[in-house]
């Protein structure tokens, strides 16, 4: 039996969870370590990359209907 544990919908869920985790981490780091600008920039860059990847997967799973 071949179960695909990395199907696109599952990957999308995993990316959304990771994005939400990063949101929390960024919020926490902003409050506790506001002087660590480099770390915050890296976290925000990673979060943006995840958001882009999520958008691409959403478009792939639900392509726009032709007009």
Short mmCIF file of N, CA and C in Angstrom, two decimals:
data_model
loop_
_atom_site.label_atom_id
_atom_site.label_comp_id
_atom_site.label_asym_id
_atom_site.label_seq_id
_atom_site.Cartn_x
_atom_site.Cartn_y
_atom_site.Cartn_z
N UNK A 1 0.85 -1.18 0.00
CA UNK A 1 0.00 0.00 0.00
C UNK A 1 0.89 1.24 0.00
N UNK A 2 0.69 2.10 -0.96
CA UNK A 2 1.52 3.29 -1.11
C UNK A 2 0.74 4.51 -0.64
N UNK A 3 1.09 5.00 0.55
CA UNK A 3 0.45 6.22 1.04
C UNK A 3 1.40 7.38 0.82
N UNK A 4 0.90 8.38 0.15
CA UNK A 4 1.72 9.55 -0.16
C UNK A 4 1.62 10.54 1.00
N UNK A 5 2.63 10.52 1.88
CA UNK A 5 2.62 11.39 3.05
C UNK A 5 2.98 12.82 2.70
N UNK A 6 3.45 13.04 1.49
CA UNK A 6 3.84 14.39 1.09
C UNK A 6 3.04 14.86 -0.11
N UNK A 7 1.74 14.62 -0.06
CA UNK A 7 0.87 15.11 -1.11
C UNK A 7 0.81 16.64 -1.02
N UNK A 8 0.37 17.27 -2.08
CA UNK A 8 0.33 18.73 -2.10
C UNK A 8 -0.56 19.33 -1.00
N UNK A 9 -1.76 18.79 -0.77
CA UNK A 9 -2.56 19.36 0.32
C UNK A 9 -1.89 19.22 1.69
N UNK A 10 -1.23 18.09 1.90
CA UNK A 10 -0.53 17.89 3.18
C UNK A 10 0.64 18.86 3.30
N UNK A 11 1.38 19.04 2.23
CA UNK A 11 2.50 19.97 2.23
C UNK A 11 2.01 21.39 2.51
N UNK A 12 0.87 21.74 1.94
CA UNK A 12 0.30 23.07 2.15
C UNK A 12 -0.03 23.28 3.64
N UNK A 13 -0.60 22.27 4.26
CA UNK A 13 -0.91 22.36 5.69
C UNK A 13 0.36 22.51 6.51
N UNK A 14 1.39 21.74 6.18
CA UNK A 14 2.66 21.82 6.91
C UNK A 14 3.28 23.21 6.77
N UNK A 15 3.22 23.77 5.57
CA UNK A 15 3.78 25.11 5.35
C UNK A 15 3.00 26.17 6.11
N UNK A 16 1.68 26.03 6.16
CA UNK A 16 0.86 26.98 6.91
C UNK A 16 1.18 26.92 8.41
N UNK A 17 1.39 25.71 8.91
CA UNK A 17 1.75 25.55 10.32
C UNK A 17 3.11 26.19 10.60
N UNK A 18 4.07 25.93 9.72
CA UNK A 18 5.40 26.53 9.89
C UNK A 18 5.33 28.05 9.82
N UNK A 19 4.50 28.58 8.92
CA UNK A 19 4.33 30.03 8.80
C UNK A 19 3.74 30.61 10.09
N UNK A 20 2.74 29.94 10.64
CA UNK A 20 2.13 30.41 11.89
C UNK A 20 3.14 30.34 13.05
N UNK A 21 3.94 29.29 13.08
CA UNK A 21 4.98 29.17 14.11
C UNK A 21 5.98 30.33 14.00
N UNK A 22 6.36 30.65 12.78
CA UNK A 22 7.29 31.76 12.58
C UNK A 22 6.66 33.09 13.00
N UNK A 23 5.38 33.26 12.74
CA UNK A 23 4.68 34.48 13.19
C UNK A 23 4.82 34.64 14.70
N UNK A 24 4.56 33.57 15.42
CA UNK A 24 4.68 33.61 16.88
C UNK A 24 6.09 33.88 17.33
N UNK A 25 7.04 33.24 16.68
CA UNK A 25 8.45 33.42 17.03
C UNK A 25 8.90 34.86 16.78
N UNK A 26 8.46 35.42 15.66
CA UNK A 26 8.81 36.81 15.34
C UNK A 26 8.19 37.77 16.36
N UNK A 27 6.93 37.53 16.71
CA UNK A 27 6.29 38.38 17.72
C UNK A 27 7.02 38.31 19.05
N UNK A 28 7.38 37.10 19.45
CA UNK A 28 8.08 36.91 20.71
C UNK A 28 9.47 37.56 20.67
N UNK A 29 10.18 37.37 19.58
CA UNK A 29 11.53 37.93 19.45
C UNK A 29 11.48 39.46 19.41
N UNK A 30 10.45 40.01 18.82
CA UNK A 30 10.31 41.47 18.76
C UNK A 30 10.18 42.05 20.17
N UNK A 31 9.46 41.34 21.03
CA UNK A 31 9.26 41.83 22.39
C UNK A 31 10.47 41.59 23.28
N UNK A 32 11.09 40.42 23.15
CA UNK A 32 12.17 40.06 24.07
C UNK A 32 13.56 40.46 23.58
N UNK A 33 13.78 40.49 22.28
CA UNK A 33 15.09 40.81 21.73
C UNK A 33 14.99 41.85 20.62
N UNK A 34 14.48 43.03 20.90
CA UNK A 34 14.30 44.01 19.83
C UNK A 34 15.62 44.48 19.21
N UNK A 35 16.73 44.30 19.93
CA UNK A 35 18.01 44.75 19.40
C UNK A 35 18.63 43.77 18.41
N UNK A 36 18.11 42.55 18.34
CA UNK A 36 18.68 41.55 17.43
C UNK A 36 18.01 41.67 16.06
N UNK A 37 18.34 42.74 15.37
CA UNK A 37 17.72 43.06 14.08
C UNK A 37 18.05 42.03 13.00
N UNK A 38 19.25 41.49 13.01
CA UNK A 38 19.66 40.52 12.00
C UNK A 38 18.81 39.25 12.10
N UNK A 39 18.61 38.76 13.32
CA UNK A 39 17.80 37.57 13.50
C UNK A 39 16.36 37.83 13.04
N UNK A 40 15.82 39.00 13.40
CA UNK A 40 14.46 39.33 12.99
C UNK A 40 14.33 39.40 11.48
N UNK A 41 15.32 39.99 10.82
CA UNK A 41 15.28 40.07 9.36
C UNK A 41 15.31 38.68 8.73
N UNK A 42 16.13 37.79 9.29
CA UNK A 42 16.20 36.42 8.76
C UNK A 42 14.89 35.68 8.95
N UNK A 43 14.29 35.84 10.12
CA UNK A 43 13.01 35.18 10.38
C UNK A 43 11.93 35.71 9.45
N UNK A 44 11.91 37.02 9.25
CA UNK A 44 10.90 37.62 8.37
C UNK A 44 11.11 37.21 6.92
N UNK A 45 12.36 37.08 6.52
CA UNK A 45 12.66 36.64 5.15
C UNK A 45 12.19 35.20 4.95
N UNK A 46 12.42 34.35 5.95
CA UNK A 46 11.97 32.96 5.88
C UNK A 46 10.44 32.90 5.83
N UNK A 47 9.78 33.74 6.65
CA UNK A 47 8.32 33.77 6.67
C UNK A 47 7.77 34.20 5.31
N UNK A 48 8.40 35.19 4.68
CA UNK A 48 7.97 35.65 3.36
C UNK A 48 8.16 34.55 2.31
N UNK A 49 9.27 33.83 2.39
CA UNK A 49 9.52 32.73 1.45
C UNK A 49 8.45 31.65 1.62
N UNK A 50 8.07 31.36 2.86
CA UNK A 50 7.01 30.39 3.11
C UNK A 50 5.69 30.87 2.53
N UNK A 51 5.39 32.15 2.71
CA UNK A 51 4.14 32.71 2.19
C UNK A 51 4.10 32.60 0.66
N UNK A 52 5.22 32.86 0.01
CA UNK A 52 5.29 32.72 -1.44
C UNK A 52 5.06 31.27 -1.86
N UNK A 53 5.68 30.35 -1.13
CA UNK A 53 5.53 28.93 -1.44
C UNK A 53 4.08 28.49 -1.23
N UNK A 54 3.46 28.98 -0.17
CA UNK A 54 2.05 28.67 0.10
C UNK A 54 1.17 29.19 -1.04
N UNK A 55 1.42 30.40 -1.48
CA UNK A 55 0.63 30.99 -2.57
C UNK A 55 0.77 30.18 -3.86
N UNK A 56 1.99 29.75 -4.16
CA UNK A 56 2.20 28.93 -5.37
C UNK A 56 1.45 27.60 -5.28
N UNK A 57 1.51 26.96 -4.11
CA UNK A 57 0.80 25.69 -3.94
C UNK A 57 -0.71 25.88 -4.02
N UNK A 58 -1.22 26.95 -3.42
CA UNK A 58 -2.66 27.22 -3.49
C UNK A 58 -3.10 27.42 -4.94
N UNK A 59 -2.30 28.12 -5.72
CA UNK A 59 -2.63 28.34 -7.13
C UNK A 59 -2.57 27.04 -7.91
N UNK A 60 -1.64 26.18 -7.54
CA UNK A 60 -1.51 24.90 -8.23
C UNK A 60 -2.68 23.97 -7.89
N UNK A 61 -3.13 24.01 -6.64
CA UNK A 61 -4.22 23.15 -6.21
C UNK A 61 -5.59 23.66 -6.66
N UNK A 62 -5.73 24.97 -6.77
CA UNK A 62 -7.00 25.58 -7.16
C UNK A 62 -6.75 26.64 -8.22
N UNK A 63 -6.47 26.21 -9.46
CA UNK A 63 -6.16 27.19 -10.51
C UNK A 63 -7.36 28.09 -10.79
N UNK A 64 -7.10 29.33 -11.19
CA UNK A 64 -8.20 30.26 -11.49
C UNK A 64 -9.01 29.76 -12.69
N UNK A 65 -10.30 29.99 -12.62
CA UNK A 65 -11.19 29.58 -13.70
C UNK A 65 -11.11 30.59 -14.84
N UNK A 66 -11.11 30.12 -16.08
CA UNK A 66 -11.08 31.07 -17.21
C UNK A 66 -12.37 31.88 -17.25
N UNK A 67 -12.25 33.12 -17.68
CA UNK A 67 -13.41 34.02 -17.72
C UNK A 67 -14.34 33.69 -18.85
#
